mmCIF file of C-alpha atoms in Angstrom:
data_model
loop_
_atom_site.group_PDB
_atom_site.id
_atom_site.type_symbol
_atom_site.label_atom_id
_atom_site.label_comp_id
_atom_site.label_asym_id
_atom_site.label_seq_id
_atom_site.Cartn_x
_atom_site.Cartn_y
_atom_site.Cartn_z
ATOM 1 C CA MET A 1 42.090 145.125 -153.908
ATOM 2 C CA ALA A 2 43.945 141.641 -153.351
ATOM 3 C CA PRO A 3 47.605 142.708 -153.489
ATOM 4 C CA MET A 4 47.022 146.191 -151.537
ATOM 5 C CA ARG A 5 45.633 143.276 -148.591
ATOM 6 C CA HIS A 6 48.794 141.156 -149.227
ATOM 7 C CA ALA A 7 51.731 143.764 -148.680
ATOM 8 C CA GLY A 8 49.993 145.531 -146.152
ATOM 9 C CA ILE A 9 50.038 141.524 -143.750
ATOM 10 C CA LEU A 10 53.329 141.750 -145.648
ATOM 11 C CA ALA A 11 54.171 144.809 -143.032
ATOM 12 C CA ILE A 12 53.027 143.721 -140.739
ATOM 13 C CA GLN A 13 54.909 140.241 -140.159
ATOM 14 C CA VAL A 14 58.343 142.085 -141.379
ATOM 15 C CA VAL A 15 57.550 144.451 -138.124
ATOM 16 C CA SER A 16 56.254 141.755 -135.640
ATOM 17 C CA MET A 17 59.392 139.904 -136.335
ATOM 18 C CA ALA A 18 61.949 142.981 -136.016
ATOM 19 C CA VAL A 19 60.615 143.399 -133.090
ATOM 20 C CA LEU A 20 60.741 140.414 -132.147
ATOM 21 C CA THR A 21 64.656 140.131 -132.861
ATOM 22 C CA VAL A 22 65.407 142.734 -130.552
ATOM 23 C CA ILE A 23 62.995 141.243 -127.813
ATOM 24 C CA LEU A 24 64.766 137.679 -128.127
ATOM 25 C CA LEU A 25 68.881 139.913 -128.337
ATOM 26 C CA VAL A 26 67.321 142.581 -125.450
ATOM 27 C CA ALA A 27 66.897 139.626 -122.942
ATOM 28 C CA LEU A 28 70.168 137.275 -124.139
ATOM 29 C CA GLU A 29 71.896 140.510 -123.753
ATOM 30 C CA ARG A 30 70.219 140.584 -120.071
ATOM 31 C CA THR A 31 71.152 137.056 -119.219
ATOM 32 C CA PRO A 32 74.805 136.544 -117.590
ATOM 33 C CA ALA A 33 77.315 134.767 -118.846
ATOM 34 C CA THR A 34 79.053 133.318 -115.690
ATOM 35 C CA SER A 35 81.486 130.432 -115.555
ATOM 36 C CA ALA A 36 79.776 129.310 -112.250
ATOM 37 C CA GLN A 37 80.080 125.671 -111.383
ATOM 38 C CA LEU A 38 79.698 123.511 -108.453
ATOM 39 C CA PRO A 39 82.916 121.713 -109.261
ATOM 40 C CA MET A 40 82.408 120.030 -105.164
ATOM 41 C CA LEU A 41 79.703 117.976 -103.853
ATOM 42 C CA GLU A 42 80.343 115.103 -100.801
ATOM 43 C CA ALA A 43 77.416 113.411 -99.115
ATOM 44 C CA VAL A 44 78.961 111.743 -95.622
ATOM 45 C CA THR A 45 76.486 109.468 -94.211
ATOM 46 C CA THR A 46 76.471 109.305 -89.888
ATOM 47 C CA ASP A 47 74.114 107.537 -87.579
ATOM 48 C CA GLY A 48 71.334 108.237 -90.905
ATOM 49 C CA GLU A 49 71.801 111.861 -91.098
ATOM 50 C CA VAL A 50 73.205 112.911 -94.811
ATOM 51 C CA ALA A 51 76.233 115.660 -94.035
ATOM 52 C CA LEU A 52 76.550 117.719 -97.664
ATOM 53 C CA SER A 53 79.315 119.334 -98.195
ATOM 54 C CA PHE A 54 80.030 121.892 -101.339
ATOM 55 C CA ARG A 55 81.706 124.542 -102.918
ATOM 56 C CA LEU A 56 79.977 126.760 -105.505
ATOM 57 C CA ASP A 57 82.973 128.432 -108.052
ATOM 58 C CA GLY A 58 82.848 131.606 -110.540
ATOM 59 C CA VAL A 59 79.319 133.542 -108.880
ATOM 60 C CA PHE A 60 81.477 136.607 -107.254
ATOM 61 C CA ASP A 61 82.368 139.057 -109.793
ATOM 62 C CA GLU A 62 81.633 142.924 -110.144
ATOM 63 C CA ASP A 63 77.696 142.996 -111.559
ATOM 64 C CA PHE A 64 77.404 140.743 -107.962
ATOM 65 C CA ARG A 65 79.514 142.606 -105.868
ATOM 66 C CA ARG A 66 77.636 145.795 -106.607
ATOM 67 C CA LYS A 67 73.854 143.661 -106.278
ATOM 68 C CA LEU A 68 75.215 143.316 -102.500
ATOM 69 C CA GLU A 69 76.575 146.763 -101.924
ATOM 70 C CA SER A 70 73.336 148.054 -102.768
ATOM 71 C CA GLY A 71 71.913 147.001 -99.324
ATOM 72 C CA LEU A 72 69.282 144.870 -100.749
ATOM 73 C CA PRO A 73 69.481 140.959 -99.540
ATOM 74 C CA THR A 74 71.549 139.577 -102.023
ATOM 75 C CA GLY A 75 72.374 135.681 -103.167
ATOM 76 C CA PHE A 76 71.491 131.885 -103.988
ATOM 77 C CA VAL A 77 69.302 128.896 -103.667
ATOM 78 C CA PHE A 78 70.218 125.715 -103.551
ATOM 79 C CA GLU A 79 68.263 122.695 -104.530
ATOM 80 C CA LEU A 80 69.617 119.491 -102.854
ATOM 81 C CA ARG A 81 67.952 116.442 -103.943
ATOM 82 C CA LEU A 82 68.195 113.048 -102.730
ATOM 83 C CA VAL A 83 67.628 109.922 -104.464
ATOM 84 C CA LYS A 84 67.449 106.716 -104.700
ATOM 85 C CA HIS A 85 69.744 105.408 -108.308
ATOM 86 C CA ARG A 86 68.422 103.105 -110.148
ATOM 87 C CA LYS A 87 69.266 100.746 -113.078
ATOM 88 C CA ARG A 88 67.752 100.790 -116.514
ATOM 89 C CA TRP A 89 65.698 103.166 -115.063
ATOM 90 C CA TRP A 90 64.535 107.060 -113.739
ATOM 91 C CA ASP A 91 65.821 107.769 -109.928
ATOM 92 C CA ARG A 92 63.464 108.347 -107.741
ATOM 93 C CA THR A 93 63.418 111.230 -105.528
ATOM 94 C CA LEU A 94 63.327 110.521 -101.335
ATOM 95 C CA GLU A 95 63.465 113.967 -100.300
ATOM 96 C CA THR A 96 64.259 117.132 -101.862
ATOM 97 C CA ARG A 97 65.174 120.291 -99.733
ATOM 98 C CA ARG A 98 65.892 123.671 -100.552
ATOM 99 C CA PHE A 99 69.209 125.849 -98.832
ATOM 100 C CA GLN A 100 69.247 129.885 -98.991
ATOM 101 C CA VAL A 101 72.322 131.943 -98.719
ATOM 102 C CA ALA A 102 71.009 136.166 -98.418
ATOM 103 C CA ALA A 103 73.475 138.601 -97.374
ATOM 104 C CA MET A 104 73.130 142.038 -96.977
ATOM 105 C CA TYR A 105 74.847 144.809 -96.484
ATOM 106 C CA ASN A 106 74.920 147.875 -93.643
ATOM 107 C CA ALA A 107 76.439 151.019 -95.159
ATOM 108 C CA ILE A 108 76.687 152.548 -91.933
ATOM 109 C CA THR A 109 78.040 149.845 -90.131
ATOM 110 C CA ARG A 110 80.224 148.103 -93.411
ATOM 111 C CA GLU A 111 79.265 144.675 -91.921
ATOM 112 C CA TYR A 112 77.464 141.737 -93.983
ATOM 113 C CA LEU A 113 74.372 139.885 -92.332
ATOM 114 C CA ILE A 114 74.460 136.177 -94.310
ATOM 115 C CA ASN A 115 71.420 134.589 -93.137
ATOM 116 C CA TYR A 116 71.401 130.546 -94.098
ATOM 117 C CA LYS A 117 68.124 129.474 -94.413
ATOM 118 C CA LEU A 118 67.205 125.113 -95.075
ATOM 119 C CA ASP A 119 63.113 125.178 -95.621
ATOM 120 C CA GLY A 120 62.355 128.263 -94.974
ATOM 121 C CA ARG A 121 63.665 128.207 -91.602
ATOM 122 C CA LEU A 122 66.909 129.673 -90.194
ATOM 123 C CA VAL A 123 69.641 127.585 -89.604
ATOM 124 C CA GLU A 124 72.560 129.906 -89.146
ATOM 125 C CA SER A 125 73.255 134.081 -89.131
ATOM 126 C CA ARG A 126 76.611 135.579 -89.580
ATOM 127 C CA VAL A 127 77.797 138.350 -89.441
ATOM 128 C CA VAL A 128 81.094 139.163 -91.621
ATOM 129 C CA VAL A 129 83.447 142.437 -91.852
ATOM 130 C CA ASP A 130 86.181 141.638 -93.883
ATOM 131 C CA PRO A 131 85.146 141.557 -97.668
ATOM 132 C CA ASN A 132 87.749 138.988 -98.703
ATOM 133 C CA ALA A 133 85.654 136.364 -96.546
ATOM 134 C CA LEU A 134 82.436 137.576 -97.784
ATOM 135 C CA GLU A 135 83.122 135.047 -100.639
ATOM 136 C CA PRO A 136 83.729 131.341 -98.790
ATOM 137 C CA ALA A 137 81.244 132.228 -96.338
ATOM 138 C CA MET A 138 78.310 132.293 -99.128
ATOM 139 C CA THR A 139 79.950 130.062 -101.633
ATOM 140 C CA GLU A 140 81.730 127.066 -99.384
ATOM 141 C CA PHE A 141 79.984 124.289 -97.067
ATOM 142 C CA ASP A 142 80.840 121.873 -94.963
ATOM 143 C CA ASP A 143 78.908 118.982 -93.271
ATOM 144 C CA LEU A 144 75.260 120.597 -93.726
ATOM 145 C CA ALA A 145 73.128 118.484 -92.144
ATOM 146 C CA SER A 146 70.296 118.186 -95.259
ATOM 147 C CA PHE A 147 68.657 114.638 -94.971
ATOM 148 C CA THR A 148 67.643 112.293 -92.247
ATOM 149 C CA LEU A 149 67.455 108.727 -93.537
ATOM 150 C CA ASP A 150 63.658 106.666 -92.295
ATOM 151 C CA ASP A 151 64.564 102.573 -90.769
ATOM 152 C CA THR A 152 63.005 102.319 -94.752
ATOM 153 C CA THR A 153 66.493 102.895 -96.160
ATOM 154 C CA SER A 154 68.442 99.964 -96.566
ATOM 155 C CA ALA A 155 72.494 99.812 -96.058
ATOM 156 C CA PHE A 156 72.706 98.097 -99.591
ATOM 157 C CA GLU A 157 70.288 101.213 -101.311
ATOM 158 C CA ARG A 158 71.830 103.179 -104.051
ATOM 159 C CA LEU A 159 71.839 106.887 -103.100
ATOM 160 C CA ARG A 160 72.718 109.902 -104.371
ATOM 161 C CA VAL A 161 72.260 113.612 -103.732
ATOM 162 C CA ARG A 162 72.346 116.040 -106.704
ATOM 163 C CA ALA A 163 72.384 119.533 -106.635
ATOM 164 C CA ARG A 164 71.241 122.372 -108.058
ATOM 165 C CA ALA A 165 71.582 125.908 -107.872
ATOM 166 C CA GLU A 166 69.312 129.292 -108.856
ATOM 167 C CA LEU A 167 71.782 132.379 -109.686
ATOM 168 C CA GLY A 168 69.222 134.788 -109.829
ATOM 169 C CA ARG A 169 65.972 134.605 -111.697
ATOM 170 C CA ARG A 170 67.447 132.880 -114.878
ATOM 171 C CA LEU A 171 70.512 131.621 -114.694
ATOM 172 C CA LEU A 172 70.308 127.931 -112.803
ATOM 173 C CA LEU A 173 73.308 125.668 -112.690
ATOM 174 C CA GLY A 174 73.003 121.763 -111.937
#
């Protein structure tokens, strides 16, 4: 009787490993293989305000355009962090901001409505008619007022800005 019980346990283990392998392969197939990158991030400080300029490349592919033309809000979320750089120790985060860019396509008027939000508050709305102007409007940002430096921040402190983009549900790009 004991050998039969072990054979049943072995069969269950083989079946569970096969199911786990299939689930893993399906998950890997659904993970978007993109060559997205943040090649440029510049910070300029004027009168205690930190303005960022950055660009996101490699995200406008055929799949992304198909999602846009469905009419549902489609876009990106950027996590921007202002950190105090400390040599030989972990950097301390001073401030974190979430910048969202979402576009919605109106099939009747053939226009794209683009909303820009900083920490959930609407910063700007823009209507784009030309499909070729849509990509720069969603991926290139100049002089985005992101952070405010308070009086306690010394002019000699080493501050850095870090950016991370969330592209869909599963892909993070830092």
